[in-house]
PDB file of C-alpha atoms and ligand atoms in Angstrom:
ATOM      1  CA  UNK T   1       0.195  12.869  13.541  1.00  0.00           C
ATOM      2  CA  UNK T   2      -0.162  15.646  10.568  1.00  0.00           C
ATOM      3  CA  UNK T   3      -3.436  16.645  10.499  1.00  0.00           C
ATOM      4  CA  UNK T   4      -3.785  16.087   6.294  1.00  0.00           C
ATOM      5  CA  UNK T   5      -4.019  12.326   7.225  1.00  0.00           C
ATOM      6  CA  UNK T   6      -6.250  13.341  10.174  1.00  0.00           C
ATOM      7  CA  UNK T   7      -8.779  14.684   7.508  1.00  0.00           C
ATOM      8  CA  UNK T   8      -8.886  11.576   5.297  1.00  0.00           C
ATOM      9  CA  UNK T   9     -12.255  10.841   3.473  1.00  0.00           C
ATOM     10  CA  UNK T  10     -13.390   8.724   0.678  1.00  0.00           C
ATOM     11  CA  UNK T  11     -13.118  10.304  -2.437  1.00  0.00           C
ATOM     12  CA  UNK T  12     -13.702   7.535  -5.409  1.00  0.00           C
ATOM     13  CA  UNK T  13     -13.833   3.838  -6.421  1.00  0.00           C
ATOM     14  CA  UNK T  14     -12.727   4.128  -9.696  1.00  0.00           C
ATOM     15  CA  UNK T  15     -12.919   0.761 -11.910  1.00  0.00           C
ATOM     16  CA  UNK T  16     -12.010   1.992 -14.767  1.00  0.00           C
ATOM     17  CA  UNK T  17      -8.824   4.072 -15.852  1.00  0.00           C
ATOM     18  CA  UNK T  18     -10.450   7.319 -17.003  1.00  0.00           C
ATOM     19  CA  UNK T  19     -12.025   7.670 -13.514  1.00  0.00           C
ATOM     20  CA  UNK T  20      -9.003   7.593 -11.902  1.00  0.00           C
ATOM     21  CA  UNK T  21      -7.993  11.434 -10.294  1.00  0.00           C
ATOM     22  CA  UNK T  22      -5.647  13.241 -11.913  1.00  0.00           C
ATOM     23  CA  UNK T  23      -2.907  16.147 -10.614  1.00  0.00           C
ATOM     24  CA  UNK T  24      -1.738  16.254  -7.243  1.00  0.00           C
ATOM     25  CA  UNK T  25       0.220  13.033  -5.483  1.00  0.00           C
ATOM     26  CA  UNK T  26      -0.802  10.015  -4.257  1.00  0.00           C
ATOM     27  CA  UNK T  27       0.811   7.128  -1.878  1.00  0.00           C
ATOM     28  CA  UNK T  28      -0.822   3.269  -2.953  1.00  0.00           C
ATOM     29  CA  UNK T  29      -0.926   0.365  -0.467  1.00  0.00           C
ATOM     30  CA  UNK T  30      -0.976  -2.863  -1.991  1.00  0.00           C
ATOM     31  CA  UNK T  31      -1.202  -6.593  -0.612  1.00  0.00           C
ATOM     32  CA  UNK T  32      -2.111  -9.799  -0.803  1.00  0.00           C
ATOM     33  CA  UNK T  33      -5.949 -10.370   0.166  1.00  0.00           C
ATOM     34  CA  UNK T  34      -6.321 -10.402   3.919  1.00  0.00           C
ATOM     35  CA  UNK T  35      -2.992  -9.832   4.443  1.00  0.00           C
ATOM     36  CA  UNK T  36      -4.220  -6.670   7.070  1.00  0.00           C
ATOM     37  CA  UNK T  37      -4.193  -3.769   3.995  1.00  0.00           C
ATOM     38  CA  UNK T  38      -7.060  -2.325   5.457  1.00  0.00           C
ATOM     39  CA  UNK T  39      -6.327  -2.657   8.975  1.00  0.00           C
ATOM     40  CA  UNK T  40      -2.842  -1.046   8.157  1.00  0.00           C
ATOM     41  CA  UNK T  41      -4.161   2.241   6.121  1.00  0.00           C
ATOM     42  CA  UNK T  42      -6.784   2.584   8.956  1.00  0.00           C
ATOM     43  CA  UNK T  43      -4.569   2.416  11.695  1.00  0.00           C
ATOM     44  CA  UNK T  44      -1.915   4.591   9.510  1.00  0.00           C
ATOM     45  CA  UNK T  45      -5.289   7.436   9.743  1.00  0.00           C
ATOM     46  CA  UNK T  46      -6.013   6.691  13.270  1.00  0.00           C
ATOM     47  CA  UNK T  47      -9.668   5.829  12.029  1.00  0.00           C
ATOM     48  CA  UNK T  48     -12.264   2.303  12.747  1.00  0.00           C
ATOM     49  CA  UNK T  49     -13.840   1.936   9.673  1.00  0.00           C
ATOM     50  CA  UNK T  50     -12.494   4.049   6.996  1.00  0.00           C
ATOM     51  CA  UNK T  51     -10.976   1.626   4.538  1.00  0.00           C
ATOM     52  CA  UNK T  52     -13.211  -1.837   4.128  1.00  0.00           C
ATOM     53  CA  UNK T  53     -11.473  -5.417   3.835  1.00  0.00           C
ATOM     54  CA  UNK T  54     -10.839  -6.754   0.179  1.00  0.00           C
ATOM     55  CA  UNK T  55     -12.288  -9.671   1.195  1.00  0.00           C
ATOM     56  CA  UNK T  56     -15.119  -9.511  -1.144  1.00  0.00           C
ATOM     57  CA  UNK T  57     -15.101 -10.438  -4.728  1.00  0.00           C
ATOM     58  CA  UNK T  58     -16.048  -7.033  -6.299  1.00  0.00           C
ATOM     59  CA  UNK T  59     -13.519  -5.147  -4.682  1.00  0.00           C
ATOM     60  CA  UNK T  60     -10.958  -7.338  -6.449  1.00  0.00           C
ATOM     61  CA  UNK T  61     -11.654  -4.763  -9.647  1.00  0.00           C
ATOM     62  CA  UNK T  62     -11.729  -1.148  -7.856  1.00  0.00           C
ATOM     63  CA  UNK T  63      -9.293   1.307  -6.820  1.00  0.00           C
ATOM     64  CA  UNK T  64     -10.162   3.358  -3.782  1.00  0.00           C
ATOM     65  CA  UNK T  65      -9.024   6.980  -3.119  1.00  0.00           C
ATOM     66  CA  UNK T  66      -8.755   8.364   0.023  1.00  0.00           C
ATOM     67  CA  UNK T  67      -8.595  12.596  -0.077  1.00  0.00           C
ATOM     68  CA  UNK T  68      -6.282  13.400   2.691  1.00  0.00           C
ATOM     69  CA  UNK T  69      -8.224  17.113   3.374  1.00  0.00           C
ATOM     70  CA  UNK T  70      -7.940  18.225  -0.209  1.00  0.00           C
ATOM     71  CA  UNK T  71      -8.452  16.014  -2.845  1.00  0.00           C
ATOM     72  CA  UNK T  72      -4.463  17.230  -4.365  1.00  0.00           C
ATOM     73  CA  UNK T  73      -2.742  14.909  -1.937  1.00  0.00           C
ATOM     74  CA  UNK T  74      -4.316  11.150  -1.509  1.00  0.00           C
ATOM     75  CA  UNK T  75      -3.852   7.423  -0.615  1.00  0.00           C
ATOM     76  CA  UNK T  76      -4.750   4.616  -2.649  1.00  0.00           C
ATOM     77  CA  UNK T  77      -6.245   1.082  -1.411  1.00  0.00           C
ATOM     78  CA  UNK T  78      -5.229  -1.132  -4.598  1.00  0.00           C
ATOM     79  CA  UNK T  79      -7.229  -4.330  -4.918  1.00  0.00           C
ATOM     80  CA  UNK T  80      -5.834  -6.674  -2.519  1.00  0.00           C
ATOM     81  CA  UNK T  81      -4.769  -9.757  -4.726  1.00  0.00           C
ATOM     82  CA  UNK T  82      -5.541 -13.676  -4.453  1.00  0.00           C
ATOM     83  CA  UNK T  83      -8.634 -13.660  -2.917  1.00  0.00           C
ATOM     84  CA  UNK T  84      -9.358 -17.561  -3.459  1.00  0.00           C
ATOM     85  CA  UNK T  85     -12.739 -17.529  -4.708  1.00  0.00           C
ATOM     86  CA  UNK T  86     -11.979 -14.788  -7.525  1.00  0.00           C
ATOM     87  CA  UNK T  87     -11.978 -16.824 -11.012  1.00  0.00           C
ATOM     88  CA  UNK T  88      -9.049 -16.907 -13.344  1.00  0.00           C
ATOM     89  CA  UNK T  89     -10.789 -14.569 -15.488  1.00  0.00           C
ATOM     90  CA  UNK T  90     -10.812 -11.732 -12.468  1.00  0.00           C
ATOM     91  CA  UNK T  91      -7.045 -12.508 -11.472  1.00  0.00           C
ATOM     92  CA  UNK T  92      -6.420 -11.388 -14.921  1.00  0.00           C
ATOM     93  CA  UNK T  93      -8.559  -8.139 -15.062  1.00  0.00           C
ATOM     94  CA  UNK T  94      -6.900  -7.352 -11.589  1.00  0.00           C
ATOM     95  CA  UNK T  95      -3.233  -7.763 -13.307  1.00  0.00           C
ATOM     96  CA  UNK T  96      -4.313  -5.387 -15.955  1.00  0.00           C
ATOM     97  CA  UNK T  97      -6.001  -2.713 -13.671  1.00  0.00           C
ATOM     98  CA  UNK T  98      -2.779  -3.071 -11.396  1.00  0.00           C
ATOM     99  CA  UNK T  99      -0.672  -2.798 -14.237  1.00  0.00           C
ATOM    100  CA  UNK T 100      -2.284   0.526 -16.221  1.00  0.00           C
ATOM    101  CA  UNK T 101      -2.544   2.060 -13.002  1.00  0.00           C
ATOM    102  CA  UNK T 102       1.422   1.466 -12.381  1.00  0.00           C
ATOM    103  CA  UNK T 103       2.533   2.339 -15.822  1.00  0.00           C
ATOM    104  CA  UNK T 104       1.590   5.860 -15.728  1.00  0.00           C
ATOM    105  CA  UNK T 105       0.274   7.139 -12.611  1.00  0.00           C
ATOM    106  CA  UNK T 106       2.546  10.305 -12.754  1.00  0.00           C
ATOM    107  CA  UNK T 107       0.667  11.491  -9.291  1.00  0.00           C
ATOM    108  CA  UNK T 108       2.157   7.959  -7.780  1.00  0.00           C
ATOM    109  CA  UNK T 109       4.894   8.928  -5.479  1.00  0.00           C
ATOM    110  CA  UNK T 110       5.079   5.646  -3.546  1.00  0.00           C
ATOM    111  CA  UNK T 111       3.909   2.068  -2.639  1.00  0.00           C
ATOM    112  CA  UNK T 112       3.391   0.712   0.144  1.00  0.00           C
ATOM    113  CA  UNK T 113       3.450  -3.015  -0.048  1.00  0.00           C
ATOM    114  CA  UNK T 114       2.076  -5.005   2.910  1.00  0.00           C
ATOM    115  CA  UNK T 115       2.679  -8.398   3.888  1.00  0.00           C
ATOM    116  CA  UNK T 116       2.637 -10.600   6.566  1.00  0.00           C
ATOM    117  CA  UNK T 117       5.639 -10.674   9.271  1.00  0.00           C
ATOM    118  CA  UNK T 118       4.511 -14.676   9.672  1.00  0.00           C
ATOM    119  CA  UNK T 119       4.944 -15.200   5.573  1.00  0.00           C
ATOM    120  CA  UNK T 120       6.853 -12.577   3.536  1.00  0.00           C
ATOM    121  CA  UNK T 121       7.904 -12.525  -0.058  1.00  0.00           C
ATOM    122  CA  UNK T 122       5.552 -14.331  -1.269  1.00  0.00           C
ATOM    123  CA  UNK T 123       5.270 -14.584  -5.113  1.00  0.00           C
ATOM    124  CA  UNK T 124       2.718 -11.741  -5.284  1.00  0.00           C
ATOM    125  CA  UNK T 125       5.117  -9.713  -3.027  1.00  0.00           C
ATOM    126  CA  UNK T 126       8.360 -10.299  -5.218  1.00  0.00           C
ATOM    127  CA  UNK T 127       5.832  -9.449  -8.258  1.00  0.00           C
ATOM    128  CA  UNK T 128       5.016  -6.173  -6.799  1.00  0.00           C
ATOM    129  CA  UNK T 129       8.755  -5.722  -5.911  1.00  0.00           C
ATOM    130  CA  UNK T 130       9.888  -6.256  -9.506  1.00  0.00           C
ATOM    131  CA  UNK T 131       7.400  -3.944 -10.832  1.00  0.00           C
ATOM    132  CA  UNK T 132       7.741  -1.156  -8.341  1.00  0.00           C
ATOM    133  CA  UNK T 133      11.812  -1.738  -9.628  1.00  0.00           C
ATOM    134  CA  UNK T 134      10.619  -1.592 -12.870  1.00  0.00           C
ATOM    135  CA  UNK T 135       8.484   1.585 -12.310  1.00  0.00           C
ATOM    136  CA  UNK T 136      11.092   3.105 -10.436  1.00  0.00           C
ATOM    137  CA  UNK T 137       9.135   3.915  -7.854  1.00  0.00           C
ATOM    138  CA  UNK T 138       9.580   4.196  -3.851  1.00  0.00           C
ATOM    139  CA  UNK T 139       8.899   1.796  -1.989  1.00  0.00           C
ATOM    140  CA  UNK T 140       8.306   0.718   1.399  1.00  0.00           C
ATOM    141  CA  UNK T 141       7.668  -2.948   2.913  1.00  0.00           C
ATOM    142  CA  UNK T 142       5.285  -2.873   6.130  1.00  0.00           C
ATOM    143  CA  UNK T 143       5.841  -6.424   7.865  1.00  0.00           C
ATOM    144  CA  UNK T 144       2.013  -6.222   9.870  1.00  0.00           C
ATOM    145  CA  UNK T 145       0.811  -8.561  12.377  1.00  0.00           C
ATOM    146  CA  UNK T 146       4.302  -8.456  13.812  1.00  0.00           C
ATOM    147  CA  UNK T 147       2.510  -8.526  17.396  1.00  0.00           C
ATOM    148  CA  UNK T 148       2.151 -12.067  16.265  1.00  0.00           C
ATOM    149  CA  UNK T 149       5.633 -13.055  16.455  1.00  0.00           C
ATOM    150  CA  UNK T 150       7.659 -12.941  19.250  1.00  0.00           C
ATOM    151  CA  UNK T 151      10.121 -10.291  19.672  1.00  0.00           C
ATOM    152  CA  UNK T 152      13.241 -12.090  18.383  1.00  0.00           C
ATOM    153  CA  UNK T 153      11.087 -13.901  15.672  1.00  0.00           C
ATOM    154  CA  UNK T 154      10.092 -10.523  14.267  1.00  0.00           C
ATOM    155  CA  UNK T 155      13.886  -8.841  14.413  1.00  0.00           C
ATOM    156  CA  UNK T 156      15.094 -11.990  12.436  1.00  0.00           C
ATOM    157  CA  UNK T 157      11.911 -11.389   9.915  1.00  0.00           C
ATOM    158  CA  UNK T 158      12.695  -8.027   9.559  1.00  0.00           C
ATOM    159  CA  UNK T 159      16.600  -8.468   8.558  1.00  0.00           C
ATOM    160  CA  UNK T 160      15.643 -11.386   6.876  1.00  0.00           C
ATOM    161  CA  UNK T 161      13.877  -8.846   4.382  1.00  0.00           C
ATOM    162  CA  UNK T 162      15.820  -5.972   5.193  1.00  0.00           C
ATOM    163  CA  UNK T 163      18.984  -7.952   3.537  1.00  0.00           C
ATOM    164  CA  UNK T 164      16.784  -9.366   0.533  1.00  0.00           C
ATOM    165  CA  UNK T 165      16.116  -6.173  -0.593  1.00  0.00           C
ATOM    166  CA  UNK T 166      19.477  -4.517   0.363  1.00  0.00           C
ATOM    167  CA  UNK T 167      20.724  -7.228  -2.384  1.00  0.00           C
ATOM    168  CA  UNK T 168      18.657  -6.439  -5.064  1.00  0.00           C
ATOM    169  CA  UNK T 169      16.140  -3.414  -4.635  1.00  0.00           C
ATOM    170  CA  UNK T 170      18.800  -1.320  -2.493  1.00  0.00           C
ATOM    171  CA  UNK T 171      16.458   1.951  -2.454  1.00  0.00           C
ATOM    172  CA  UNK T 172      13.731  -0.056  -1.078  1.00  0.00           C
ATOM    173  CA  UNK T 173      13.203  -0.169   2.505  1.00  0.00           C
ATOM    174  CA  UNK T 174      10.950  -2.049   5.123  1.00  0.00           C
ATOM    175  CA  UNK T 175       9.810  -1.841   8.670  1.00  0.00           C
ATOM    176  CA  UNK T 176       7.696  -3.967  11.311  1.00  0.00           C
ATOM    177  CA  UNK T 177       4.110  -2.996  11.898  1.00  0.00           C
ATOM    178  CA  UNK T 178       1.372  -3.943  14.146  1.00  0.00           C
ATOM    179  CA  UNK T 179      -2.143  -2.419  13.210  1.00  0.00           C
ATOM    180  CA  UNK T 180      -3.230  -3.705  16.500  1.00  0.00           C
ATOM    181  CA  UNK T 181      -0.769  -2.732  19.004  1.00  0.00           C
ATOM    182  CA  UNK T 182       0.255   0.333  16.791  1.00  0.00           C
ATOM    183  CA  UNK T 183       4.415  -0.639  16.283  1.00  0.00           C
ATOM    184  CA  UNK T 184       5.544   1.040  13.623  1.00  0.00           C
ATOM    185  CA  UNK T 185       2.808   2.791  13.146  1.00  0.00           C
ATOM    186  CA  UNK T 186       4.790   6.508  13.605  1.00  0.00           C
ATOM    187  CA  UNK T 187       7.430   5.477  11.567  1.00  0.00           C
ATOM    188  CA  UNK T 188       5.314   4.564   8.865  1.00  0.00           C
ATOM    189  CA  UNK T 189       3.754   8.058   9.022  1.00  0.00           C
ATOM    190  CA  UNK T 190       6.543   9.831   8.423  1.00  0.00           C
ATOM    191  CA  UNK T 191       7.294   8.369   5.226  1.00  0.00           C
ATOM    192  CA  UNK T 192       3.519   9.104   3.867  1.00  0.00           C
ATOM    193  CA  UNK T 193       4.319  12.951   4.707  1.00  0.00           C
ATOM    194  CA  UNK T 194       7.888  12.896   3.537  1.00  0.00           C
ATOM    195  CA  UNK T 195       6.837  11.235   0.112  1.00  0.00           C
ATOM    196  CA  UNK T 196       3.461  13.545   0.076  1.00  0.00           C
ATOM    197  CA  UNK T 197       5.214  16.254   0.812  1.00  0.00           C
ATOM    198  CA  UNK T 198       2.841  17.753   3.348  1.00  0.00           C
ATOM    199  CA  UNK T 199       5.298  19.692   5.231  1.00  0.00           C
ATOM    200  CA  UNK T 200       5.927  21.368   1.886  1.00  0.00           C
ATOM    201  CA  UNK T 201       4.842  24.956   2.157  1.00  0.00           C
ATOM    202  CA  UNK T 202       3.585  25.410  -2.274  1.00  0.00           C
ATOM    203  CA  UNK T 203       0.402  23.781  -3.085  1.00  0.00           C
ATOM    204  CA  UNK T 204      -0.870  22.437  -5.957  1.00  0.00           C
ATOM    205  CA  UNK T 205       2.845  21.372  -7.815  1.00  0.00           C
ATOM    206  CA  UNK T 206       2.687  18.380  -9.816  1.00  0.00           C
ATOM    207  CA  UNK T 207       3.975  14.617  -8.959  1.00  0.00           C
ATOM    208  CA  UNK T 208       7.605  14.104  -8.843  1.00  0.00           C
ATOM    209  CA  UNK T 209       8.151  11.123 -10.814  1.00  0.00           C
TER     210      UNK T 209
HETATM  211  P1  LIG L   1      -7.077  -6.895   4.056  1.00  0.00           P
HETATM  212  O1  LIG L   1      -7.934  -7.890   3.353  1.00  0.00           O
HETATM  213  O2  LIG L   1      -5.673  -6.975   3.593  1.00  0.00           O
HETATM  214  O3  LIG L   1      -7.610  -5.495   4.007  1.00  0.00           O
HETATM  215  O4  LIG L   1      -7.013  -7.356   5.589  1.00  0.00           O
HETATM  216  P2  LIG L   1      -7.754  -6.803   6.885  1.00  0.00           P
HETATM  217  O5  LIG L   1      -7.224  -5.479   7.281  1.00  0.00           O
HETATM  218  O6  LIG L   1      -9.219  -6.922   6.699  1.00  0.00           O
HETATM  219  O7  LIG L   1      -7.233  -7.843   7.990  1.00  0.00           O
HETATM  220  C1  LIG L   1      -7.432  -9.240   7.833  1.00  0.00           C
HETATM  221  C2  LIG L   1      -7.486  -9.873   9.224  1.00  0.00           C
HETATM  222  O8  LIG L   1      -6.245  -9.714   9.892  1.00  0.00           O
HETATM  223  C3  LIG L   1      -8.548  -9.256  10.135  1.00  0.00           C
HETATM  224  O9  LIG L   1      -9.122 -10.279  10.896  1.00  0.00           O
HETATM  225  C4  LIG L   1      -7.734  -8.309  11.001  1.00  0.00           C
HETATM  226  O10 LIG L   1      -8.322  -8.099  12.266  1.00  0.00           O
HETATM  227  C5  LIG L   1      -6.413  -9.037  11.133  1.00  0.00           C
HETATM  228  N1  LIG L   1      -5.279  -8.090  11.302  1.00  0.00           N
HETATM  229  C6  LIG L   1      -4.962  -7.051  10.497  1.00  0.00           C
HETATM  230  N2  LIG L   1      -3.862  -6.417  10.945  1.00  0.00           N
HETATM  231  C7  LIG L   1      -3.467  -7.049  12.072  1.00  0.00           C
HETATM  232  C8  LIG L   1      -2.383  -6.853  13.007  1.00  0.00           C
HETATM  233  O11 LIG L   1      -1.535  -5.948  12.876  1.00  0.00           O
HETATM  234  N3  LIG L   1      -2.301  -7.755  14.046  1.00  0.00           N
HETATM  235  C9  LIG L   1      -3.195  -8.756  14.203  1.00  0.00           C
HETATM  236  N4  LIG L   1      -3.032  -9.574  15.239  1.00  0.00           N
HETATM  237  N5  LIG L   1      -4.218  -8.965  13.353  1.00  0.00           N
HETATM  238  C10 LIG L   1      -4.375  -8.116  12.304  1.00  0.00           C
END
């Protein structure tokens, strides 16, 4: 494990777009609401606690930072999405935050979008597919709870979406997962330091997008 995502610590909850950080680069994980978002970043840090469940109405409307030892290189918990009891009014405000957070992030160097190996591509998933397209922006699909399925269940889930995107986001890739039993965990890794660029000897460069 690099030690960068060793050191990770909160850094802000920014609501609003002129708190969010700026300079440096930044991976985002987005998902629906209790689709295991937290569970994944956490396990992705090798930490309990660090990131909290979206399960809770207010987070619907904050973006959380995570420093990963120096505040220039970060991940980002995006508001999980759908969480039932959120009004129509909220869903909306959560689409906009989402949406002027995409649209120029030039420190955004990747998304990771969770869902679930038991239900994937949902509508909120295809939404975040089309505008990660749209945003031109790297992307990778973690398929989590996977130690739910058996074996063969979760191969066929994972071609399933493996071909889905191969037909129509070609650069975008995706993987099984397991916050609990730690599958895919390693793999998953990798890409954070290859797209953060923390094997990179120059600090301090701006995003790459
Ligand atoms: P979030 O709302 O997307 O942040 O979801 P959480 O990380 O809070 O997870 C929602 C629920 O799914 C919790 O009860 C977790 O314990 C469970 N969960 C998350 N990831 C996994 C996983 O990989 N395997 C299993 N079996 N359960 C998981």
């Amino acid at each position: 494990m690099h030690p960068r995502l060793h050191q990770a610590q909160f850094l802000i909850a920014a609501g609003r777009p002129d708190q969010l950080p700026v300079g440096g680069r930044e991976v985002a994980f987005a998902g629906r609401s209790n689709v295991g978002k937290s569970s994944a970043i956490n396990a992705l840090l090798n930490r309990n606690k660090l990131a909290r469940t979206s399960n809770t109405p207010g987070r619907t409307q904050q973006i959380i930072f995570y420093a990963l030892g120096n505040a220039d290189r970060r991940l980002v918990d995006l508001p999980g999405y759908g969480y039932a009891k959120v009004p129509h009014a909220v869903k909306e405000q959560w689409g906009r935050l989402i949406e002027t957070y995409l649209l120029d992030r030039k420190s955004l160097v990747g998304l990771v979008l969770i869902m679930d190996a038991r239900r994937p591509m949902q509508e909120f998933d295809q939404q975040m597919l089309e505008w990660a397209d749209h945003f031109n922006l790297p992307l990778l699909v973690l398929l989590t709870k996977a130690d739910k399925l058996k074996a063969n269940e979760a191969r066929r889930t994972r071609d399933f979406v493996k071909a889905e995107l191969a037909s129509r986001f070609p650069d975008m890739r995706a993987q099984l997962f397991s916050a609990t039993k730690g599958a895919g965990v390693a793999e998953a890794r990798d890409q954070l330091v290859a797209w953060l660029g923390l094997e990179e000897p120059a600090e301090g460069e701006p995003g790459t997008r």
